[in-house]
């Protein structure tokens, strides 16, 4: 789980260094798969970030609670617009250009753990 609030500088390529408490969540393993995240558009014009394994568990739980039509809407509006990323071995994470534009990210990103 991510907690706290952090301001990070983002370069022109969409890369930023994860704050130490957030990066510590990823340090449990050197495997790239454990450093992967899913970035999603939120209705508020910002982005949500989940570790991939946490997102897959949440998605599975959501699907069980929804009927077929609701599940299709979830897949269409939320999942279809999600994008993968992963932290490199130094703790840098990239935000894809489409999501930077959506969230109007220019020079700084604020990470808020929920």
Short mmCIF file of N, CA, C and O in Angstrom, two decimals:
data_model
loop_
_atom_site.label_atom_id
_atom_site.label_comp_id
_atom_site.label_asym_id
_atom_site.label_seq_id
_atom_site.Cartn_x
_atom_site.Cartn_y
_atom_site.Cartn_z
N UNK A 1 0.84 -1.18 0.00
CA UNK A 1 0.00 0.00 0.00
C UNK A 1 0.88 1.24 0.00
O UNK A 1 1.91 1.29 0.66
N UNK A 2 0.50 2.23 -0.77
CA UNK A 2 1.22 3.49 -0.82
C UNK A 2 0.60 4.46 0.19
O UNK A 2 -0.62 4.55 0.28
N UNK A 3 1.43 5.18 0.92
CA UNK A 3 0.93 6.18 1.87
C UNK A 3 1.76 7.44 1.75
O UNK A 3 2.87 7.43 1.23
N UNK A 4 1.24 8.54 2.26
CA UNK A 4 1.96 9.81 2.26
C UNK A 4 1.67 10.66 1.05
O UNK A 4 0.89 10.30 0.17
N UNK A 5 2.29 11.85 1.04
CA UNK A 5 2.17 12.78 -0.08
C UNK A 5 3.57 13.27 -0.43
O UNK A 5 4.33 13.68 0.45
N UNK A 6 3.92 13.21 -1.71
CA UNK A 6 5.27 13.53 -2.17
C UNK A 6 5.21 14.31 -3.47
O UNK A 6 4.40 14.01 -4.33
N UNK A 7 6.09 15.27 -3.61
CA UNK A 7 6.24 16.03 -4.85
C UNK A 7 7.53 15.58 -5.53
O UNK A 7 8.58 15.52 -4.90
N UNK A 8 7.43 15.27 -6.82
CA UNK A 8 8.58 14.76 -7.56
C UNK A 8 8.71 15.53 -8.87
O UNK A 8 7.71 15.83 -9.53
N UNK A 9 9.95 15.81 -9.26
CA UNK A 9 10.22 16.45 -10.54
C UNK A 9 10.11 15.41 -11.66
O UNK A 9 10.61 14.30 -11.52
N UNK A 10 9.46 15.80 -12.74
CA UNK A 10 9.31 14.93 -13.91
C UNK A 10 10.08 15.56 -15.06
O UNK A 10 9.93 16.75 -15.33
N UNK A 11 10.89 14.74 -15.73
CA UNK A 11 11.64 15.28 -16.88
C UNK A 11 10.77 15.24 -18.13
O UNK A 11 9.62 14.77 -18.11
N UNK A 12 11.29 15.74 -19.22
CA UNK A 12 10.55 15.83 -20.48
C UNK A 12 10.12 14.48 -21.03
O UNK A 12 9.19 14.39 -21.82
N UNK A 13 10.81 13.41 -20.63
CA UNK A 13 10.47 12.07 -21.10
C UNK A 13 9.44 11.39 -20.19
O UNK A 13 9.09 10.24 -20.40
N UNK A 14 8.98 12.10 -19.15
CA UNK A 14 7.98 11.52 -18.25
C UNK A 14 8.58 10.67 -17.14
O UNK A 14 7.86 9.95 -16.47
N UNK A 15 9.88 10.76 -16.94
CA UNK A 15 10.53 9.98 -15.89
C UNK A 15 10.64 10.78 -14.60
O UNK A 15 10.93 11.98 -14.62
N UNK A 16 10.41 10.12 -13.48
CA UNK A 16 10.62 10.73 -12.18
C UNK A 16 11.11 9.66 -11.21
O UNK A 16 10.90 8.48 -11.41
N UNK A 17 11.79 10.11 -10.17
CA UNK A 17 12.31 9.19 -9.16
C UNK A 17 11.24 9.00 -8.09
O UNK A 17 10.72 9.97 -7.53
N UNK A 18 10.91 7.73 -7.85
CA UNK A 18 9.93 7.43 -6.81
C UNK A 18 10.48 7.83 -5.44
O UNK A 18 11.66 7.60 -5.15
N UNK A 19 9.66 8.43 -4.59
CA UNK A 19 10.10 8.76 -3.24
C UNK A 19 10.51 7.49 -2.48
O UNK A 19 9.96 6.41 -2.74
N UNK A 20 11.46 7.61 -1.59
CA UNK A 20 12.00 6.45 -0.88
C UNK A 20 10.94 5.56 -0.25
O UNK A 20 10.99 4.34 -0.42
N UNK A 21 9.94 6.10 0.46
CA UNK A 21 8.93 5.20 1.05
C UNK A 21 8.12 4.42 0.00
O UNK A 21 7.73 3.28 0.24
N UNK A 22 7.90 5.02 -1.15
CA UNK A 22 7.17 4.33 -2.23
C UNK A 22 8.10 3.30 -2.87
O UNK A 22 7.72 2.16 -3.11
N UNK A 23 9.33 3.70 -3.13
CA UNK A 23 10.31 2.80 -3.75
C UNK A 23 10.55 1.58 -2.86
O UNK A 23 10.76 0.47 -3.34
N UNK A 24 10.50 1.76 -1.56
CA UNK A 24 10.74 0.65 -0.62
C UNK A 24 9.72 -0.48 -0.83
O UNK A 24 10.05 -1.65 -0.61
N UNK A 25 8.53 -0.16 -1.28
CA UNK A 25 7.51 -1.17 -1.55
C UNK A 25 7.98 -2.11 -2.67
O UNK A 25 7.68 -3.29 -2.67
N UNK A 26 8.77 -1.58 -3.59
CA UNK A 26 9.24 -2.35 -4.74
C UNK A 26 10.54 -3.10 -4.48
O UNK A 26 10.93 -3.95 -5.24
N UNK A 27 11.23 -2.77 -3.41
CA UNK A 27 12.56 -3.32 -3.18
C UNK A 27 12.59 -4.73 -2.63
O UNK A 27 13.65 -5.29 -2.44
N UNK A 28 11.44 -5.31 -2.39
CA UNK A 28 11.41 -6.66 -1.82
C UNK A 28 11.99 -7.70 -2.77
O UNK A 28 12.34 -8.78 -2.35
N UNK A 29 12.10 -7.36 -4.04
CA UNK A 29 12.63 -8.31 -5.01
C UNK A 29 13.31 -7.56 -6.14
O UNK A 29 12.93 -6.44 -6.47
N UNK A 30 14.31 -8.17 -6.73
CA UNK A 30 14.99 -7.57 -7.87
C UNK A 30 14.29 -7.90 -9.19
O UNK A 30 14.67 -7.40 -10.24
N UNK A 31 13.30 -8.77 -9.16
CA UNK A 31 12.61 -9.16 -10.39
C UNK A 31 11.84 -7.98 -10.96
O UNK A 31 11.15 -7.27 -10.24
N UNK A 32 11.96 -7.79 -12.26
CA UNK A 32 11.27 -6.68 -12.91
C UNK A 32 9.76 -6.75 -12.74
O UNK A 32 9.09 -5.73 -12.58
N UNK A 33 9.22 -7.95 -12.74
CA UNK A 33 7.76 -8.11 -12.62
C UNK A 33 7.24 -7.50 -11.33
O UNK A 33 6.12 -6.99 -11.29
N UNK A 34 8.03 -7.53 -10.26
CA UNK A 34 7.56 -6.97 -8.99
C UNK A 34 7.67 -5.45 -8.96
O UNK A 34 7.15 -4.82 -8.05
N UNK A 35 8.35 -4.86 -9.94
CA UNK A 35 8.48 -3.40 -10.02
C UNK A 35 7.49 -2.81 -11.02
O UNK A 35 7.52 -1.62 -11.30
N UNK A 36 6.62 -3.63 -11.57
CA UNK A 36 5.70 -3.14 -12.58
C UNK A 36 4.45 -2.53 -11.94
O UNK A 36 4.02 -2.95 -10.87
N UNK A 37 3.92 -1.53 -12.61
CA UNK A 37 2.72 -0.84 -12.14
C UNK A 37 1.74 -0.70 -13.30
O UNK A 37 2.10 -0.85 -14.46
N UNK A 38 0.52 -0.41 -12.94
CA UNK A 38 -0.52 -0.07 -13.91
C UNK A 38 -0.94 1.36 -13.60
O UNK A 38 -1.23 1.69 -12.45
N UNK A 39 -0.94 2.20 -14.61
CA UNK A 39 -1.38 3.58 -14.48
C UNK A 39 -2.74 3.70 -15.16
O UNK A 39 -2.92 3.25 -16.28
N UNK A 40 -3.68 4.32 -14.44
CA UNK A 40 -5.05 4.44 -14.94
C UNK A 40 -5.51 5.89 -14.88
O UNK A 40 -5.14 6.62 -13.96
N UNK A 41 -6.35 6.26 -15.84
CA UNK A 41 -6.99 7.57 -15.80
C UNK A 41 -8.06 7.57 -14.72
O UNK A 41 -8.88 6.66 -14.67
N UNK A 42 -8.06 8.59 -13.89
CA UNK A 42 -9.13 8.72 -12.90
C UNK A 42 -10.17 9.69 -13.45
O UNK A 42 -9.87 10.51 -14.31
N UNK A 43 -11.40 9.64 -12.93
CA UNK A 43 -12.42 10.58 -13.40
C UNK A 43 -12.09 12.03 -13.04
O UNK A 43 -12.61 12.95 -13.65
N UNK A 44 -11.19 12.24 -12.07
CA UNK A 44 -10.86 13.59 -11.61
C UNK A 44 -9.78 14.26 -12.44
O UNK A 44 -9.33 15.35 -12.11
N UNK A 45 -9.27 13.60 -13.48
CA UNK A 45 -8.22 14.19 -14.30
C UNK A 45 -6.82 13.93 -13.78
O UNK A 45 -5.87 14.56 -14.20
N UNK A 46 -6.70 13.03 -12.85
CA UNK A 46 -5.37 12.64 -12.38
C UNK A 46 -5.18 11.15 -12.69
O UNK A 46 -5.98 10.56 -13.39
N UNK A 47 -4.10 10.59 -12.20
CA UNK A 47 -3.80 9.19 -12.49
C UNK A 47 -3.83 8.37 -11.21
O UNK A 47 -3.48 8.86 -10.14
N UNK A 48 -4.21 7.13 -11.35
CA UNK A 48 -4.11 6.15 -10.27
C UNK A 48 -2.97 5.21 -10.61
O UNK A 48 -2.78 4.86 -11.77
N UNK A 49 -2.23 4.81 -9.59
CA UNK A 49 -1.12 3.88 -9.80
C UNK A 49 -1.28 2.71 -8.83
O UNK A 49 -1.46 2.90 -7.64
N UNK A 50 -1.25 1.51 -9.40
CA UNK A 50 -1.31 0.28 -8.62
C UNK A 50 -0.10 -0.58 -8.99
O UNK A 50 0.28 -0.63 -10.16
N UNK A 51 0.47 -1.27 -8.02
CA UNK A 51 1.41 -2.32 -8.38
C UNK A 51 0.61 -3.33 -9.20
O UNK A 51 -0.56 -3.57 -8.93
N UNK A 52 1.22 -3.90 -10.21
CA UNK A 52 0.49 -4.78 -11.13
C UNK A 52 -0.21 -5.91 -10.39
O UNK A 52 -1.39 -6.19 -10.64
N UNK A 53 0.48 -6.55 -9.45
CA UNK A 53 -0.15 -7.67 -8.75
C UNK A 53 -1.34 -7.19 -7.89
O UNK A 53 -2.34 -7.89 -7.77
N UNK A 54 -1.27 -5.98 -7.34
CA UNK A 54 -2.40 -5.44 -6.58
C UNK A 54 -3.57 -5.10 -7.50
O UNK A 54 -4.73 -5.32 -7.15
N UNK A 55 -3.26 -4.55 -8.68
CA UNK A 55 -4.31 -4.21 -9.64
C UNK A 55 -5.04 -5.47 -10.11
O UNK A 55 -6.26 -5.49 -10.21
N UNK A 56 -4.29 -6.52 -10.40
CA UNK A 56 -4.91 -7.77 -10.86
C UNK A 56 -5.83 -8.34 -9.80
O UNK A 56 -6.93 -8.83 -10.10
N UNK A 57 -5.44 -8.28 -8.53
CA UNK A 57 -6.29 -8.76 -7.44
C UNK A 57 -7.54 -7.90 -7.31
O UNK A 57 -8.65 -8.41 -7.14
N UNK A 58 -7.38 -6.56 -7.40
CA UNK A 58 -8.53 -5.66 -7.31
C UNK A 58 -9.48 -5.87 -8.48
O UNK A 58 -10.70 -5.90 -8.30
N UNK A 59 -8.93 -6.04 -9.66
CA UNK A 59 -9.75 -6.26 -10.85
C UNK A 59 -10.54 -7.56 -10.72
O UNK A 59 -11.72 -7.62 -11.06
N UNK A 60 -9.92 -8.59 -10.23
CA UNK A 60 -10.60 -9.87 -10.03
C UNK A 60 -11.76 -9.72 -9.04
O UNK A 60 -12.86 -10.22 -9.29
N UNK A 61 -11.53 -9.01 -7.96
CA UNK A 61 -12.58 -8.78 -6.96
C UNK A 61 -13.72 -7.97 -7.57
O UNK A 61 -14.90 -8.29 -7.36
N UNK A 62 -13.38 -6.93 -8.33
CA UNK A 62 -14.41 -6.11 -8.97
C UNK A 62 -15.26 -6.93 -9.93
O UNK A 62 -16.50 -6.79 -9.95
N UNK A 63 -14.63 -7.75 -10.72
CA UNK A 63 -15.37 -8.56 -11.70
C UNK A 63 -16.37 -9.48 -11.02
O UNK A 63 -17.45 -9.73 -11.55
N UNK A 64 -16.02 -10.01 -9.88
CA UNK A 64 -16.93 -10.92 -9.16
C UNK A 64 -18.15 -10.18 -8.63
O UNK A 64 -19.20 -10.78 -8.42
N UNK A 65 -18.02 -8.88 -8.41
CA UNK A 65 -19.11 -8.09 -7.84
C UNK A 65 -20.03 -7.49 -8.91
O UNK A 65 -21.08 -6.94 -8.59
N UNK A 66 -19.64 -7.59 -10.18
CA UNK A 66 -20.38 -6.95 -11.25
C UNK A 66 -21.10 -7.96 -12.13
O UNK A 66 -20.63 -9.08 -12.30
N UNK A 67 -22.23 -7.52 -12.70
CA UNK A 67 -22.87 -8.37 -13.69
C UNK A 67 -22.15 -8.19 -15.03
O UNK A 67 -21.21 -7.41 -15.14
N UNK A 68 -22.58 -8.91 -16.06
CA UNK A 68 -21.88 -8.90 -17.34
C UNK A 68 -21.81 -7.50 -17.96
O UNK A 68 -20.76 -7.09 -18.46
N UNK A 69 -22.91 -6.77 -17.93
CA UNK A 69 -22.92 -5.44 -18.53
C UNK A 69 -22.00 -4.50 -17.76
O UNK A 69 -21.23 -3.74 -18.37
N UNK A 70 -22.05 -4.52 -16.45
CA UNK A 70 -21.18 -3.68 -15.65
C UNK A 70 -19.71 -4.04 -15.87
O UNK A 70 -18.86 -3.16 -15.94
N UNK A 71 -19.44 -5.32 -16.00
CA UNK A 71 -18.08 -5.77 -16.23
C UNK A 71 -17.56 -5.25 -17.58
O UNK A 71 -16.41 -4.81 -17.68
N UNK A 72 -18.40 -5.29 -18.60
CA UNK A 72 -18.01 -4.77 -19.91
C UNK A 72 -17.72 -3.27 -19.83
O UNK A 72 -16.76 -2.77 -20.42
N UNK A 73 -18.56 -2.53 -19.11
CA UNK A 73 -18.34 -1.09 -18.95
C UNK A 73 -17.03 -0.82 -18.21
O UNK A 73 -16.27 0.07 -18.59
N UNK A 74 -16.76 -1.58 -17.18
CA UNK A 74 -15.51 -1.44 -16.44
C UNK A 74 -14.32 -1.67 -17.37
O UNK A 74 -13.38 -0.89 -17.40
N UNK A 75 -14.39 -2.74 -18.14
CA UNK A 75 -13.30 -3.07 -19.05
C UNK A 75 -13.13 -1.97 -20.10
O UNK A 75 -12.03 -1.58 -20.44
N UNK A 76 -14.25 -1.44 -20.60
CA UNK A 76 -14.20 -0.44 -21.66
C UNK A 76 -13.66 0.90 -21.16
O UNK A 76 -12.80 1.50 -21.79
N UNK A 77 -14.16 1.37 -20.06
CA UNK A 77 -13.81 2.71 -19.61
C UNK A 77 -12.58 2.78 -18.71
O UNK A 77 -11.90 3.79 -18.68
N UNK A 78 -12.30 1.75 -18.00
CA UNK A 78 -11.19 1.81 -17.05
C UNK A 78 -9.99 1.00 -17.52
O UNK A 78 -8.90 1.52 -17.70
N UNK A 79 -10.21 -0.24 -17.76
CA UNK A 79 -9.11 -1.14 -18.08
C UNK A 79 -8.53 -0.85 -19.46
O UNK A 79 -7.31 -0.85 -19.64
N UNK A 80 -9.36 -0.56 -20.43
CA UNK A 80 -8.87 -0.32 -21.78
C UNK A 80 -7.96 0.90 -21.85
O UNK A 80 -7.10 0.98 -22.72
N UNK A 81 -8.13 1.83 -20.94
CA UNK A 81 -7.32 3.04 -20.95
C UNK A 81 -6.12 2.96 -20.00
O UNK A 81 -5.38 3.92 -19.84
N UNK A 82 -5.93 1.82 -19.36
CA UNK A 82 -4.79 1.67 -18.46
C UNK A 82 -3.52 1.42 -19.26
O UNK A 82 -3.57 0.96 -20.39
N UNK A 83 -2.40 1.76 -18.66
CA UNK A 83 -1.11 1.58 -19.33
C UNK A 83 -0.10 1.03 -18.33
O UNK A 83 -0.06 1.48 -17.19
N UNK A 84 0.71 0.08 -18.77
CA UNK A 84 1.73 -0.47 -17.88
C UNK A 84 2.98 0.43 -17.84
O UNK A 84 3.26 1.18 -18.78
N UNK A 85 3.69 0.33 -16.75
CA UNK A 85 5.00 0.96 -16.61
C UNK A 85 5.75 0.15 -15.57
O UNK A 85 5.16 -0.73 -14.93
N UNK A 86 7.01 0.43 -15.40
CA UNK A 86 7.73 -0.25 -14.32
C UNK A 86 8.89 0.62 -13.88
O UNK A 86 9.46 1.38 -14.68
N UNK A 87 9.21 0.50 -12.61
CA UNK A 87 10.34 1.23 -12.05
C UNK A 87 11.62 0.52 -12.47
O UNK A 87 11.68 -0.71 -12.48
N UNK A 88 12.63 1.31 -12.84
CA UNK A 88 13.91 0.68 -13.16
C UNK A 88 14.66 0.38 -11.86
O UNK A 88 14.14 0.63 -10.76
N UNK A 89 15.85 -0.14 -11.97
CA UNK A 89 16.59 -0.56 -10.78
C UNK A 89 17.05 0.61 -9.91
O UNK A 89 17.45 0.41 -8.77
N UNK A 90 16.95 1.84 -10.42
CA UNK A 90 17.31 3.01 -9.62
C UNK A 90 16.10 3.72 -9.05
O UNK A 90 16.23 4.76 -8.39
N UNK A 91 14.90 3.20 -9.31
CA UNK A 91 13.68 3.78 -8.75
C UNK A 91 13.03 4.83 -9.61
O UNK A 91 12.15 5.56 -9.14
N UNK A 92 13.42 4.90 -10.88
CA UNK A 92 12.75 5.84 -11.79
C UNK A 92 11.56 5.16 -12.45
O UNK A 92 11.63 4.00 -12.84
N UNK A 93 10.47 5.90 -12.56
CA UNK A 93 9.25 5.40 -13.18
C UNK A 93 8.88 6.32 -14.32
O UNK A 93 9.00 7.54 -14.19
N UNK A 94 8.43 5.76 -15.43
CA UNK A 94 8.03 6.55 -16.57
C UNK A 94 6.52 6.63 -16.70
O UNK A 94 5.82 5.66 -16.47
N UNK A 95 6.05 7.81 -17.05
CA UNK A 95 4.63 8.01 -17.31
C UNK A 95 4.49 8.15 -18.82
O UNK A 95 5.12 9.02 -19.43
N UNK A 96 3.66 7.31 -19.47
CA UNK A 96 3.48 7.41 -20.91
C UNK A 96 2.95 8.79 -21.33
O UNK A 96 2.18 9.42 -20.58
N UNK A 97 3.36 9.28 -22.50
CA UNK A 97 2.96 10.63 -22.95
C UNK A 97 1.45 10.86 -22.94
O UNK A 97 1.00 11.95 -22.57
N UNK A 98 0.66 9.85 -23.33
CA UNK A 98 -0.80 10.03 -23.37
C UNK A 98 -1.35 10.33 -21.97
O UNK A 98 -2.27 11.13 -21.80
N UNK A 99 -0.78 9.68 -20.96
CA UNK A 99 -1.26 9.89 -19.59
C UNK A 99 -0.72 11.20 -19.03
O UNK A 99 -1.39 11.87 -18.24
N UNK A 100 0.47 11.60 -19.44
CA UNK A 100 1.00 12.91 -19.02
C UNK A 100 0.09 14.02 -19.53
O UNK A 100 -0.21 14.96 -18.82
N UNK A 101 -0.34 13.87 -20.79
CA UNK A 101 -1.24 14.87 -21.37
C UNK A 101 -2.58 14.86 -20.66
O UNK A 101 -3.12 15.92 -20.32
N UNK A 102 -3.15 13.68 -20.42
CA UNK A 102 -4.44 13.57 -19.76
C UNK A 102 -4.43 14.26 -18.39
O UNK A 102 -5.36 14.98 -18.04
N UNK A 103 -3.37 14.02 -17.62
CA UNK A 103 -3.29 14.55 -16.25
C UNK A 103 -2.61 15.93 -16.20
O UNK A 103 -2.39 16.46 -15.12
N UNK A 104 -2.31 16.48 -17.38
CA UNK A 104 -1.68 17.80 -17.47
C UNK A 104 -0.42 17.89 -16.61
O UNK A 104 -0.22 18.85 -15.86
N UNK A 105 0.44 16.88 -16.73
CA UNK A 105 1.67 16.83 -15.95
C UNK A 105 2.76 17.58 -16.70
O UNK A 105 3.08 17.25 -17.83
N UNK A 106 3.30 18.59 -16.02
CA UNK A 106 4.36 19.41 -16.61
C UNK A 106 5.37 19.76 -15.51
O UNK A 106 5.14 20.65 -14.73
N UNK A 107 6.45 19.02 -15.46
CA UNK A 107 7.53 19.37 -14.55
C UNK A 107 7.44 18.80 -13.15
O UNK A 107 8.45 18.63 -12.50
N UNK A 108 6.24 18.55 -12.66
CA UNK A 108 6.11 18.02 -11.31
C UNK A 108 4.91 17.09 -11.22
O UNK A 108 3.90 17.30 -11.88
N UNK A 109 5.06 16.06 -10.42
CA UNK A 109 3.97 15.14 -10.14
C UNK A 109 3.83 15.06 -8.62
O UNK A 109 4.82 15.12 -7.90
N UNK A 110 2.60 14.98 -8.16
CA UNK A 110 2.33 14.81 -6.74
C UNK A 110 1.79 13.41 -6.54
O UNK A 110 0.80 13.03 -7.17
N UNK A 111 2.46 12.64 -5.71
CA UNK A 111 2.02 11.28 -5.41
C UNK A 111 1.31 11.32 -4.07
O UNK A 111 1.87 11.80 -3.07
N UNK A 112 0.08 10.83 -4.05
CA UNK A 112 -0.71 10.77 -2.82
C UNK A 112 -1.10 9.32 -2.60
O UNK A 112 -1.79 8.73 -3.43
N UNK A 113 -0.63 8.76 -1.51
CA UNK A 113 -0.97 7.38 -1.21
C UNK A 113 -2.36 7.26 -0.61
O UNK A 113 -2.77 8.08 0.21
N UNK A 114 -3.08 6.27 -1.06
CA UNK A 114 -4.43 6.02 -0.55
C UNK A 114 -4.56 4.59 -0.14
O UNK A 114 -4.04 3.71 -0.77
#
